[in-house]
PDB file of C-alpha atoms in Angstrom:
ATOM      1  CA  VAL A   1       0.133   0.155   0.359  1.00  0.00           C
ATOM      2  CA  MET A   2       1.530   3.180  -1.230  1.00  0.00           C
ATOM      3  CA  HIS A   3       0.875   6.696   1.373  1.00  0.00           C
ATOM      4  CA  PRO A   4       0.152   9.505   0.028  1.00  0.00           C
ATOM      5  CA  HIS A   5       3.244  12.332   0.146  1.00  0.00           C
ATOM      6  CA  THR A   6       3.717  15.982  -0.353  1.00  0.00           C
ATOM      7  CA  VAL A   7       6.303  17.169  -3.402  1.00  0.00           C
ATOM      8  CA  LEU A   8       7.682  19.599  -3.801  1.00  0.00           C
ATOM      9  CA  SER A   9       8.085  20.065  -7.984  1.00  0.00           C
ATOM     10  CA  VAL A  10      10.784  22.736  -8.853  1.00  0.00           C
ATOM     11  CA  HIS A  11      10.895  24.059 -12.390  1.00  0.00           C
ATOM     12  CA  ASN A  12      11.877  27.221 -14.410  1.00  0.00           C
ATOM     13  CA  HIS A  13      10.622  26.883 -16.815  1.00  0.00           C
ATOM     14  CA  TYR A  14      12.638  28.908 -20.095  1.00  0.00           C
ATOM     15  CA  GLN A  15      11.864  31.793 -22.532  1.00  0.00           C
ATOM     16  CA  GLN A  16      10.232  28.651 -25.644  1.00  0.00           C
ATOM     17  CA  ARG A  17       9.243  26.047 -24.611  1.00  0.00           C
ATOM     18  CA  GLY A  18      10.546  22.419 -24.557  1.00  0.00           C
ATOM     19  CA  GLY A  19       9.873  18.993 -23.450  1.00  0.00           C
ATOM     20  CA  GLU A  20      11.389  20.069 -19.485  1.00  0.00           C
ATOM     21  CA  ASP A  21       8.232  21.741 -19.416  1.00  0.00           C
ATOM     22  CA  LEU A  22       6.232  18.820 -20.627  1.00  0.00           C
ATOM     23  CA  ALA A  23       7.973  16.050 -18.108  1.00  0.00           C
ATOM     24  CA  PHE A  24       7.244  18.338 -15.252  1.00  0.00           C
ATOM     25  CA  GLU A  25       3.624  19.354 -16.365  1.00  0.00           C
ATOM     26  CA  GLN A  26       2.596  15.904 -16.980  1.00  0.00           C
ATOM     27  CA  GLU A  27       4.618  14.335 -13.905  1.00  0.00           C
ATOM     28  CA  THR A  28       2.851  16.671 -11.064  1.00  0.00           C
ATOM     29  CA  ASN A  29      -0.159  15.970 -13.032  1.00  0.00           C
ATOM     30  CA  LEU A  30       0.245  12.253 -12.768  1.00  0.00           C
ATOM     31  CA  LEU A  31       1.557  12.582  -8.976  1.00  0.00           C
ATOM     32  CA  GLU A  32      -2.217  13.859  -7.998  1.00  0.00           C
ATOM     33  CA  GLN A  33      -3.766  11.668  -9.698  1.00  0.00           C
ATOM     34  CA  ARG A  34      -2.143   8.481  -7.506  1.00  0.00           C
ATOM     35  CA  GLY A  35      -3.005  10.864  -5.323  1.00  0.00           C
ATOM     36  CA  HIS A  36      -0.132  12.726  -4.000  1.00  0.00           C
ATOM     37  CA  THR A  37       0.137  16.739  -3.140  1.00  0.00           C
ATOM     38  CA  VAL A  38       1.412  18.852  -5.042  1.00  0.00           C
ATOM     39  CA  ILE A  39       3.694  21.455  -4.845  1.00  0.00           C
ATOM     40  CA  ARG A  40       3.783  23.541  -7.347  1.00  0.00           C
ATOM     41  CA  TYR A  41       7.296  26.013  -7.846  1.00  0.00           C
ATOM     42  CA  THR A  42       7.621  27.412 -10.566  1.00  0.00           C
ATOM     43  CA  ASP A  43      10.313  30.208 -12.080  1.00  0.00           C
ATOM     44  CA  HIS A  44      10.465  31.315 -15.863  1.00  0.00           C
ATOM     45  CA  ASN A  45      12.665  33.207 -17.538  1.00  0.00           C
ATOM     46  CA  ASN A  46      10.208  35.376 -19.640  1.00  0.00           C
ATOM     47  CA  ARG A  47      11.367  37.581 -17.014  1.00  0.00           C
ATOM     48  CA  ILE A  48      14.374  38.242 -17.430  1.00  0.00           C
ATOM     49  CA  SER A  49      16.129  41.539 -19.445  1.00  0.00           C
ATOM     50  CA  GLY A  50      18.853  42.181 -20.447  1.00  0.00           C
ATOM     51  CA  GLY A  51      21.409  40.198 -18.060  1.00  0.00           C
ATOM     52  CA  GLY A  52      24.056  41.617 -15.924  1.00  0.00           C
ATOM     53  CA  VAL A  53      25.508  40.683 -13.530  1.00  0.00           C
ATOM     54  CA  GLY A  54      22.811  40.109 -10.887  1.00  0.00           C
ATOM     55  CA  VAL A  55      21.373  37.969 -12.819  1.00  0.00           C
ATOM     56  CA  ALA A  56      25.075  35.986 -13.190  1.00  0.00           C
ATOM     57  CA  LEU A  57      24.507  36.284  -9.560  1.00  0.00           C
ATOM     58  CA  ASN A  58      21.031  34.716  -9.451  1.00  0.00           C
ATOM     59  CA  THR A  59      22.601  31.649 -12.009  1.00  0.00           C
ATOM     60  CA  ILE A  60      25.610  31.202  -8.766  1.00  0.00           C
ATOM     61  CA  TRP A  61      23.428  31.866  -6.079  1.00  0.00           C
ATOM     62  CA  SER A  62      19.177  33.066  -5.887  1.00  0.00           C
ATOM     63  CA  ARG A  63      18.923  34.440  -2.309  1.00  0.00           C
ATOM     64  CA  GLU A  64      15.475  35.063  -3.142  1.00  0.00           C
ATOM     65  CA  SER A  65      14.469  31.212  -4.194  1.00  0.00           C
ATOM     66  CA  PHE A  66      16.313  30.042  -1.363  1.00  0.00           C
ATOM     67  CA  ARG A  67      14.109  32.011   1.219  1.00  0.00           C
ATOM     68  CA  LYS A  68      11.356  31.047  -0.644  1.00  0.00           C
ATOM     69  CA  LEU A  69      11.898  27.534  -1.164  1.00  0.00           C
ATOM     70  CA  ARG A  70      13.279  27.211   2.444  1.00  0.00           C
ATOM     71  CA  THR A  71       9.476  28.755   3.827  1.00  0.00           C
ATOM     72  CA  VAL A  72       7.763  26.372   1.493  1.00  0.00           C
ATOM     73  CA  MET A  73      10.026  23.196   2.885  1.00  0.00           C
ATOM     74  CA  ARG A  74       9.006  24.365   6.294  1.00  0.00           C
ATOM     75  CA  GLU A  75       4.781  26.144   5.975  1.00  0.00           C
ATOM     76  CA  ASN A  76       4.717  22.052   4.347  1.00  0.00           C
ATOM     77  CA  ALA A  77       4.928  18.551   5.239  1.00  0.00           C
ATOM     78  CA  VAL A  78       7.364  18.171   2.076  1.00  0.00           C
ATOM     79  CA  SER A  79       8.195  14.458   1.779  1.00  0.00           C
ATOM     80  CA  VAL A  80      10.867  15.105  -0.970  1.00  0.00           C
ATOM     81  CA  ALA A  81      11.242  17.946  -3.140  1.00  0.00           C
ATOM     82  CA  HIS A  82      12.062  16.685  -7.007  1.00  0.00           C
ATOM     83  CA  PHE A  83      14.242  19.441  -8.964  1.00  0.00           C
ATOM     84  CA  HIS A  84      13.011  19.526 -12.862  1.00  0.00           C
ATOM     85  CA  ASN A  85      15.388  22.660 -14.181  1.00  0.00           C
ATOM     86  CA  THR A  86      17.274  24.859 -11.245  1.00  0.00           C
ATOM     87  CA  PHE A  87      18.854  27.516 -14.501  1.00  0.00           C
ATOM     88  CA  PRO A  88      19.290  29.842 -14.484  1.00  0.00           C
ATOM     89  CA  LEU A  89      16.620  31.828 -11.934  1.00  0.00           C
ATOM     90  CA  ILE A  90      16.262  29.375  -9.641  1.00  0.00           C
ATOM     91  CA  SER A  91      19.768  28.939  -8.979  1.00  0.00           C
ATOM     92  CA  PRO A  92      21.939  25.663  -6.825  1.00  0.00           C
ATOM     93  CA  SER A  93      20.621  27.670  -3.923  1.00  0.00           C
ATOM     94  CA  ALA A  94      16.747  25.249  -3.527  1.00  0.00           C
ATOM     95  CA  TYR A  95      19.456  21.650  -3.198  1.00  0.00           C
ATOM     96  CA  PHE A  96      20.816  23.324   0.093  1.00  0.00           C
ATOM     97  CA  ALA A  97      16.574  24.619   1.517  1.00  0.00           C
ATOM     98  CA  ALA A  98      16.203  21.915   0.656  1.00  0.00           C
ATOM     99  CA  ARG A  99      18.538  19.328   2.620  1.00  0.00           C
ATOM    100  CA  GLU A 100      18.957  22.121   5.345  1.00  0.00           C
ATOM    101  CA  CYS A 101      14.634  21.966   6.583  1.00  0.00           C
ATOM    102  CA  GLY A 102      15.967  17.888   6.064  1.00  0.00           C
ATOM    103  CA  VAL A 103      14.025  17.310   2.288  1.00  0.00           C
ATOM    104  CA  PRO A 104      15.316  14.881  -0.251  1.00  0.00           C
ATOM    105  CA  VAL A 105      16.190  15.770  -3.480  1.00  0.00           C
ATOM    106  CA  VAL A 106      15.827  14.241  -6.884  1.00  0.00           C
ATOM    107  CA  GLN A 107      17.448  15.954  -9.569  1.00  0.00           C
ATOM    108  CA  THR A 108      15.350  14.950 -13.263  1.00  0.00           C
ATOM    109  CA  LEU A 109      18.353  15.025 -15.894  1.00  0.00           C
ATOM    110  CA  HIS A 110      16.925  16.867 -19.287  1.00  0.00           C
ATOM    111  CA  ASN A 111      20.108  17.614 -20.211  1.00  0.00           C
ATOM    112  CA  TYR A 112      23.497  18.011 -20.190  1.00  0.00           C
ATOM    113  CA  ARG A 113      24.048  21.174 -17.693  1.00  0.00           C
ATOM    114  CA  LEU A 114      25.460  19.850 -15.429  1.00  0.00           C
ATOM    115  CA  LEU A 115      29.155  19.239 -17.294  1.00  0.00           C
ATOM    116  CA  CYS A 116      28.379  21.575 -20.311  1.00  0.00           C
ATOM    117  CA  PRO A 117      27.443  24.605 -20.092  1.00  0.00           C
ATOM    118  CA  ALA A 118      25.003  24.719 -23.607  1.00  0.00           C
ATOM    119  CA  GLY A 119      23.362  21.415 -22.175  1.00  0.00           C
ATOM    120  CA  THR A 120      23.666  19.793 -24.884  1.00  0.00           C
ATOM    121  CA  PHE A 121      27.863  18.047 -25.767  1.00  0.00           C
ATOM    122  CA  LEU A 122      27.281  20.345 -29.120  1.00  0.00           C
ATOM    123  CA  ARG A 123      29.073  22.373 -30.810  1.00  0.00           C
ATOM    124  CA  ASN A 124      28.790  23.999 -34.370  1.00  0.00           C
ATOM    125  CA  GLY A 125      26.661  20.823 -35.297  1.00  0.00           C
ATOM    126  CA  LYS A 126      28.876  18.463 -33.774  1.00  0.00           C
ATOM    127  CA  VAL A 127      29.238  16.319 -30.363  1.00  0.00           C
ATOM    128  CA  CYS A 128      32.072  18.128 -28.529  1.00  0.00           C
ATOM    129  CA  GLU A 129      32.728  16.390 -25.471  1.00  0.00           C
ATOM    130  CA  GLN A 130      35.851  18.778 -24.864  1.00  0.00           C
ATOM    131  CA  CYS A 131      35.318  20.180 -21.627  1.00  0.00           C
ATOM    132  CA  LEU A 132      34.439  16.298 -20.714  1.00  0.00           C
ATOM    133  CA  GLU A 133      36.981  14.810 -21.606  1.00  0.00           C
ATOM    134  CA  ARG A 134      39.571  18.428 -20.821  1.00  0.00           C
ATOM    135  CA  LYS A 135      37.459  18.288 -16.545  1.00  0.00           C
ATOM    136  CA  SER A 136      37.255  20.959 -17.722  1.00  0.00           C
ATOM    137  CA  LEU A 137      34.196  24.172 -18.456  1.00  0.00           C
ATOM    138  CA  LEU A 138      37.002  26.633 -20.198  1.00  0.00           C
ATOM    139  CA  PRO A 139      36.913  25.345 -23.731  1.00  0.00           C
ATOM    140  CA  SER A 140      33.044  25.983 -23.236  1.00  0.00           C
ATOM    141  CA  VAL A 141      34.191  29.467 -22.143  1.00  0.00           C
ATOM    142  CA  VAL A 142      36.320  29.763 -25.172  1.00  0.00           C
ATOM    143  CA  HIS A 143      34.031  28.583 -27.046  1.00  0.00           C
ATOM    144  CA  GLY A 144      31.248  30.615 -26.649  1.00  0.00           C
ATOM    145  CA  CYS A 145      29.065  27.468 -26.376  1.00  0.00           C
ATOM    146  CA  TYR A 146      26.498  29.243 -24.461  1.00  0.00           C
ATOM    147  CA  ARG A 147      24.138  30.778 -26.200  1.00  0.00           C
ATOM    148  CA  GLY A 148      27.291  32.394 -28.631  1.00  0.00           C
ATOM    149  CA  SER A 149      28.496  34.338 -26.505  1.00  0.00           C
ATOM    150  CA  ARG A 150      31.668  34.487 -23.724  1.00  0.00           C
ATOM    151  CA  ALA A 151      30.946  35.709 -21.105  1.00  0.00           C
ATOM    152  CA  ALA A 152      26.432  34.263 -20.905  1.00  0.00           C
ATOM    153  CA  THR A 153      29.113  30.110 -21.305  1.00  0.00           C
ATOM    154  CA  MET A 154      31.329  32.051 -18.180  1.00  0.00           C
ATOM    155  CA  THR A 155      28.575  32.313 -15.923  1.00  0.00           C
ATOM    156  CA  VAL A 156      26.759  29.139 -16.271  1.00  0.00           C
ATOM    157  CA  ALA A 157      31.180  27.705 -16.953  1.00  0.00           C
ATOM    158  CA  SER A 158      31.301  30.318 -13.839  1.00  0.00           C
ATOM    159  CA  MET A 159      28.065  28.254 -11.053  1.00  0.00           C
ATOM    160  CA  LEU A 160      29.334  25.139 -12.243  1.00  0.00           C
ATOM    161  CA  GLN A 161      32.447  25.572 -11.568  1.00  0.00           C
ATOM    162  CA  PHE A 162      31.256  26.980  -7.813  1.00  0.00           C
ATOM    163  CA  HIS A 163      28.868  24.119  -6.729  1.00  0.00           C
ATOM    164  CA  ARG A 164      31.385  21.596  -7.855  1.00  0.00           C
ATOM    165  CA  MET A 165      33.412  23.406  -5.560  1.00  0.00           C
ATOM    166  CA  LYS A 166      31.371  23.607  -2.920  1.00  0.00           C
ATOM    167  CA  GLY A 167      30.370  19.533  -3.925  1.00  0.00           C
ATOM    168  CA  THR A 168      26.193  20.897  -4.675  1.00  0.00           C
ATOM    169  CA  TRP A 169      26.331  17.972  -7.703  1.00  0.00           C
ATOM    170  CA  GLN A 170      27.063  15.287  -4.705  1.00  0.00           C
ATOM    171  CA  ASP A 171      26.114  16.494  -1.581  1.00  0.00           C
ATOM    172  CA  GLY A 172      22.943  18.349  -2.518  1.00  0.00           C
ATOM    173  CA  VAL A 173      21.026  15.845  -4.666  1.00  0.00           C
ATOM    174  CA  ASP A 174      20.041  12.526  -3.498  1.00  0.00           C
ATOM    175  CA  ALA A 175      19.352  10.554  -6.706  1.00  0.00           C
ATOM    176  CA  TYR A 176      19.142  11.351 -10.044  1.00  0.00           C
ATOM    177  CA  VAL A 177      17.119  10.679 -13.186  1.00  0.00           C
ATOM    178  CA  ALA A 178      18.673  10.305 -16.584  1.00  0.00           C
ATOM    179  CA  VAL A 179      15.594   9.925 -19.604  1.00  0.00           C
ATOM    180  CA  SER A 180      17.658   7.688 -21.239  1.00  0.00           C
ATOM    181  CA  GLN A 181      20.251   5.169 -20.638  1.00  0.00           C
ATOM    182  CA  PHE A 182      22.482   6.549 -23.141  1.00  0.00           C
ATOM    183  CA  ALA A 183      21.974   9.645 -20.784  1.00  0.00           C
TER     184      ALA A 183
END
């Protein structure tokens, strides 16, 4: 017999709707149909105007998301926090809010963002695994892999490197869900 749980489902929508958005919606609906309580915490990249230092810093650590998610988890008996996407507005600070509240974290890997700033392992239409092979994100910055911009790529690479050094991906996530055996 399965007992109903309260699931915090977290997703940062991109400016263009895609498969991650659909997976988030379908999963949360399915959980509710199975009798679970789902609390949706979302943000949307449409609220980004321009870029700049504020967005860059927020990508690395969002104090706002940390505080809001910590409040949601403290005010509700959350059994598990399931993250789909935290990039860029929610940020990995969300995992730390869950950890502080004693809530286990599941992260679905919809792309390769944790290893490749572009999230695709593609450059100029060809497979590129330089950052993976070299264990360095520098090639992505040199080539401006994220949105064709070295500055934007530097922001993503900085976020990834900061959280690698902090151990976020190892200590802040209890389980990863890959979308395929290949991934």
